[in-house]
Amino acid sequence: MTVPKVIDIESIYKTYKNEGLETEVLKGISISVGEGDYISIVGPSGAGKSTLMTILGCLGQATSGTYLLDGEEVGELNDRQLSRIRNEKIGFVFQAFHLLPGVSAFDNVMMPLVYCNKTPGDAEERVERSLNRVGLGHRMGHTPGQLSGGEQQRVTIARSLINDPKIILADEPTGNLDSKNGAEIMATFDGLNREGRTIIIITHDLAVAEHARRILTLRDGQIVSDKINETFQESRTSPARATAE
Amino acid sequence: MRLFRNLAQALRGLRLNKANTFLMTLGVMIGIASLTVIVSIGEGTKSKVLNRITNLGFGPESFSVMSGAGRLFFGRSRNTTSMTLQDADDIRAMPHVTIVVPRQRKRMRIINKKEFTTTRVYGVSPEWQVARGWTVVDGAFLSDMDMDRKRKVIVLGATPAYKLFGEKDPLGKKIRVGQVFFEVVGLLEKKGLTESGYDPDDRALIPLSTSMSRLFRQTHLHSIKVVTTHPGRVKDTMAGVTQILRRNHGLSPLADDDFRFVTPEGIMQWVTESEQALNRMLFLISTVSLLVGGIVIMNILLVSIRERIHEIGVRRCFGARRSDITQQFLFESIFVSLLGGAMGAMLGWTLSTGLKRFDLLPTKITWDPFILAFLFSVIVGLVFGIHPARKAACLNPDETLR
Ligand SMILES: Nc1ncnc2c1ncn2[C@@H]1O[C@H](COP(=O)(O)OP(=O)(O)OP(=O)(O)O)[C@@H](O)[C@H]1O
Ligand SMILES: [Mg+2]
């Protein structure tokens, strides 16, 4: 049974150039991700995990290689089109939260809707629904400064969900949290995956990586292992499971 | 609409970054305030000069010849002694000349018992009153008889009269001018201070013959006022006067004139020229002050972009286009400079009014600086906002989030 691919990258290279100094960070990476998959990427510090994520998230362009996202060739898109993809298809969650300071949880979650081509009529209900689903319905008026780390991270998840994206990209989402909060966040991701959303999580923490169905190990800009997680619990409603590889 | 959503984000950005907003607003406010104050001072000075001209008592058919070369009021040599009564008589003999008033002039101390003051003392012929059209409110003006007999009589302007006699009646009283006693025979009508603070009433008049032989003890004149029959005659008459004076003063054809003309037209021209110079200076100063305001905005925006680099990155992550970021920051700078412009205009208006109220500087409030302020604020916001805004937009989203 084949599952439609949402992400298909082929021999991606990425070289940073800084004042004549060239650093080759990604050295020929190919991954394909089926819809509804749950992937974690692990690897030592400096391996290029975050770099890979910026490329997957259309935040930066690869030096060479091809990237098909939901059937679109990303390398050929302009700023407008890339912005639209980030707005509609991808939800980001960061280790450092990156919430707008001084702005209420409600408005932070609302922010991606500002950049929709057409603001949905039920914008406010959507924000409320999104916050309720991460259990923060009672904290909508609080600013990031008035929220705990775990709560802030849940706001960012609510924000990443607001446009109902196909893919959620999370870079060390539990990195700044204690184990209890981390577990709660991971439970939220598990739930999202069960709904059929594609989730890619970058992490140092093996316990976190174990939540995923598939674990990729990155070392020195190359994928050194790509294995199915045996302990993954198949308790989901989504039927699509198999990988293309 | 996307544009309005970006505007809303900009307003929120300003609200959240109050310190920066305050500083930027202050920068523009100072620029615009100084612009409006400077312009109102310029306008005030202009109307002051115009006022001064009307107070010189010139009609369009008259002019003055002042002894000494130079331009208008600024004689190059103060000691020219070549202009005499003979010159005045020769001018009087010219066609189309109706009145000729030879004058001597000196600042002197005048004394009434214990009261004294320093004023401009003029030795004039009785025609002075007709030529100037200045009425006498009490007593009489100098007469031909006074002139012939070299009488020691004096007509006081309102200022020295008040300083020496207060509310008392000076008529018939003796006052001392230098070492010589004069009898007060008339009082000039009070004209009042001009806007510039020039006091036309600060003067005293005595017969020219008396000033020549008894007070100043000199025969040369300070100036001659000439009234012609018609404004159209002024030019020809001036040419004729030039010939007469050069001949009388024995000037060789190569020598410069040792006298100068003061005409209403000349004054107007001088005013226009100085006005232009003034305007150029005003323009320069206000441009500089606005430039400073603009640079303040630009710097603060650039700093603020450093501070808000994460915000920019996050917005880009969630779908903001480059143009959205550009618009947001541009809206911020335009809004700030409009706010600063409005506050600056208010401050400028207050300062201008204050300067005038407390007699510090002549100011005149017109609409121009406020319209200018509005235009300039928008321009400053645009010009100095575009660089930071574009810079913010061109940041790579992946690099803004490290
Ligand atoms: N903008 C850049 N310019 C130059 N080198 C860079 C840049 N960004 C990252 N690098 C380099 O690329 C390498 C990979 O960085 P990356 O952030 O992808 O690592 P990582 O796997 O996410 O590490 P960590 O687990 O510590 O987050 C590092 O050696 C880093 O120094
Ligand atoms: Mg990283």
GROMACS .gro file of N, CA and C in nm, chain A residues 16 51 54 59-60 79-80 83 86-87 91-92 94 98 100-103 107 111-119 159-160, chain B residues 2 5-6 9 12 16 310-325 328 396-402:
model
  180
   16TYR      N    1   2.723   2.657   0.409
   16TYR     CA    2   2.717   2.797   0.453
   16TYR      C    3   2.845   2.865   0.411
   51THR      N    4   1.967   2.264   1.059
   51THR     CA    5   1.981   2.307   0.920
   51THR      C    6   1.883   2.231   0.831
   54THR      N    7   1.540   2.375   0.871
   54THR     CA    8   1.511   2.501   0.802
   54THR      C    9   1.483   2.473   0.654
   59LEU      N   10   1.245   2.755   0.509
   59LEU     CA   11   1.297   2.880   0.566
   59LEU      C   12   1.429   2.916   0.500
   60GLY      N   13   1.496   2.816   0.446
   60GLY     CA   14   1.621   2.842   0.375
   60GLY      C   15   1.632   2.746   0.258
   79ASP      N   16   0.940   3.414  -0.312
   79ASP     CA   17   0.914   3.446  -0.171
   79ASP      C   18   0.767   3.437  -0.136
   80ARG      N   19   0.684   3.488  -0.226
   80ARG     CA   20   0.539   3.483  -0.200
   80ARG      C   21   0.488   3.341  -0.185
   83SER      N   22   0.617   3.177   0.126
   83SER     CA   23   0.545   3.228   0.242
   83SER      C   24   0.410   3.160   0.254
   86ARG      N   25   0.458   2.810   0.394
   86ARG     CA   26   0.485   2.812   0.539
   86ARG      C   27   0.356   2.842   0.615
   87ASN      N   28   0.277   2.928   0.556
   87ASN     CA   29   0.153   2.969   0.622
   87ASN      C   30   0.050   2.857   0.627
   91GLY      N   31   0.351   2.382   1.031
   91GLY     CA   32   0.344   2.445   1.162
   91GLY      C   33   0.476   2.424   1.233
   92PHE      N   34   0.534   2.536   1.285
   92PHE     CA   35   0.666   2.524   1.350
   92PHE      C   36   0.652   2.526   1.501
   94PHE      N   37   0.935   2.554   1.825
   94PHE     CA   38   1.078   2.570   1.851
   94PHE      C   39   1.113   2.542   1.996
   98HIS      N   40   0.980   3.112   2.079
   98HIS     CA   41   0.964   3.219   1.980
   98HIS      C   42   0.822   3.273   1.974
  100LEU      N   43   0.569   3.599   2.040
  100LEU     CA   44   0.588   3.744   2.038
  100LEU      C   45   0.574   3.795   2.182
  101PRO      N   46   0.678   3.859   2.232
  101PRO     CA   47   0.674   3.903   2.372
  101PRO      C   48   0.571   4.013   2.391
  102GLY      N   49   0.506   4.010   2.505
  102GLY     CA   50   0.411   4.117   2.537
  102GLY      C   51   0.276   4.101   2.469
  103VAL      N   52   0.264   3.998   2.386
  103VAL     CA   53   0.139   3.977   2.314
  103VAL      C   54   0.067   3.859   2.378
  107ASP      N   55  -0.350   3.635   2.088
  107ASP     CA   56  -0.299   3.704   1.969
  107ASP      C   57  -0.178   3.632   1.909
  111MET      N   58  -0.162   3.504   1.520
  111MET     CA   59  -0.066   3.567   1.429
  111MET      C   60  -0.059   3.506   1.289
  112PRO      N   61  -0.051   3.374   1.274
  112PRO     CA   62  -0.040   3.321   1.137
  112PRO      C   63  -0.160   3.359   1.049
  113LEU      N   64  -0.276   3.382   1.112
  113LEU     CA   65  -0.394   3.417   1.032
  113LEU      C   66  -0.380   3.555   0.968
  114VAL      N   67  -0.293   3.640   1.028
  114VAL     CA   68  -0.268   3.772   0.970
  114VAL      C   69  -0.214   3.758   0.828
  115TYR      N   70  -0.140   3.649   0.806
  115TYR     CA   71  -0.073   3.636   0.678
  115TYR      C   72  -0.143   3.538   0.584
  116CYS      N   73  -0.266   3.500   0.618
  116CYS     CA   74  -0.345   3.421   0.524
  116CYS      C   75  -0.387   3.510   0.409
  117ASN      N   76  -0.407   3.450   0.294
  117ASN     CA   77  -0.456   3.530   0.184
  117ASN      C   78  -0.595   3.585   0.215
  118LYS      N   79  -0.673   3.504   0.287
  118LYS     CA   80  -0.803   3.552   0.327
  118LYS      C   81  -0.825   3.513   0.472
  119THR      N   82  -0.842   3.613   0.559
  119THR     CA   83  -0.864   3.579   0.699
  119THR      C   84  -0.995   3.503   0.710
  159ARG      N   85  -0.043   2.760   1.818
  159ARG     CA   86  -0.015   2.849   1.705
  159ARG      C   87   0.016   2.768   1.579
  160SER      N   88   0.095   2.661   1.595
  160SER     CA   89   0.133   2.585   1.476
  160SER      C   90   0.011   2.514   1.416
  247ARG      N   91  -0.472   4.267   0.344
  247ARG     CA   92  -0.338   4.243   0.397
  247ARG      C   93  -0.271   4.370   0.447
  250ARG      N   94  -0.402   4.468   0.776
  250ARG     CA   95  -0.357   4.378   0.881
  250ARG      C   96  -0.214   4.413   0.920
  251ASN      N   97  -0.132   4.449   0.818
  251ASN     CA   98   0.005   4.488   0.850
  251ASN      C   99   0.008   4.618   0.929
  254GLN      N  100  -0.061   4.534   1.279
  254GLN     CA  101   0.058   4.477   1.343
  254GLN      C  102   0.158   4.587   1.378
  257ARG      N  103   0.051   4.769   1.685
  257ARG     CA  104   0.079   4.689   1.804
  257ARG      C  105   0.228   4.691   1.835
  261LEU      N  106   0.401   4.799   2.181
  261LEU     CA  107   0.482   4.707   2.262
  261LEU      C  108   0.624   4.759   2.283
  555HIS      N  109   1.386   3.821   1.629
  555HIS     CA  110   1.309   3.699   1.649
  555HIS      C  111   1.166   3.716   1.600
  556GLU      N  112   1.112   3.832   1.634
  556GLU     CA  113   0.974   3.859   1.591
  556GLU      C  114   0.965   3.848   1.439
  557ILE      N  115   1.063   3.910   1.372
  557ILE     CA  116   1.061   3.906   1.226
  557ILE      C  117   1.069   3.762   1.178
  558GLY      N  118   1.163   3.686   1.238
  558GLY     CA  119   1.179   3.546   1.199
  558GLY      C  120   1.052   3.466   1.220
  559VAL      N  121   0.988   3.487   1.335
  559VAL     CA  122   0.867   3.411   1.365
  559VAL      C  123   0.758   3.445   1.264
  560ARG      N  124   0.743   3.572   1.237
  560ARG     CA  125   0.641   3.612   1.140
  560ARG      C  126   0.667   3.548   1.004
  561ARG      N  127   0.794   3.546   0.965
  561ARG     CA  128   0.828   3.484   0.837
  561ARG      C  129   0.796   3.335   0.840
  562CYS      N  130   0.827   3.269   0.952
  562CYS     CA  131   0.799   3.126   0.966
  562CYS      C  132   0.652   3.097   0.942
  563PHE      N  133   0.568   3.187   0.988
  563PHE     CA  134   0.425   3.158   0.981
  563PHE      C  135   0.357   3.227   0.864
  564GLY      N  136   0.435   3.264   0.764
  564GLY     CA  137   0.374   3.303   0.639
  564GLY      C  138   0.386   3.449   0.599
  565ALA      N  139   0.459   3.531   0.679
  565ALA     CA  140   0.474   3.671   0.638
  565ALA      C  141   0.567   3.676   0.517
  566ARG      N  142   0.526   3.752   0.417
  566ARG     CA  143   0.613   3.772   0.301
  566ARG      C  144   0.712   3.883   0.334
  567ARG      N  145   0.813   3.896   0.248
  567ARG     CA  146   0.905   4.008   0.263
  567ARG      C  147   0.826   4.138   0.264
  568SER      N  148   0.729   4.147   0.172
  568SER     CA  149   0.655   4.273   0.160
  568SER      C  150   0.575   4.301   0.287
  569ASP      N  151   0.529   4.195   0.355
  569ASP     CA  152   0.455   4.217   0.480
  569ASP      C  153   0.545   4.282   0.584
  570ILE      N  154   0.667   4.231   0.594
  570ILE     CA  155   0.760   4.286   0.694
  570ILE      C  156   0.796   4.430   0.657
  573GLN      N  157   0.508   4.648   0.744
  573GLN     CA  158   0.491   4.668   0.888
  573GLN      C  159   0.588   4.774   0.941
  641ASN      N  160   1.726   3.648   0.634
  641ASN     CA  161   1.685   3.510   0.607
  641ASN      C  162   1.608   3.457   0.726
  642PRO      N  163   1.492   3.398   0.700
  642PRO     CA  164   1.414   3.351   0.815
  642PRO      C  165   1.491   3.252   0.900
  643ASP      N  166   1.572   3.166   0.837
  643ASP     CA  167   1.641   3.067   0.920
  643ASP      C  168   1.747   3.133   1.007
  644GLU      N  169   1.805   3.244   0.959
  644GLU     CA  170   1.910   3.306   1.038
  644GLU      C  171   1.856   3.394   1.150
  645THR      N  172   1.730   3.438   1.134
  645THR     CA  173   1.674   3.523   1.239
  645THR      C  174   1.636   3.443   1.361
  646LEU      N  175   1.630   3.310   1.348
  646LEU     CA  176   1.578   3.231   1.459
  646LEU      C  177   1.685   3.153   1.535
  647ARG      N  178   1.812   3.183   1.507
  647ARG     CA  179   1.909   3.102   1.582
  647ARG      C  180   1.922   3.155   1.725
   0.00000   0.00000   0.00000
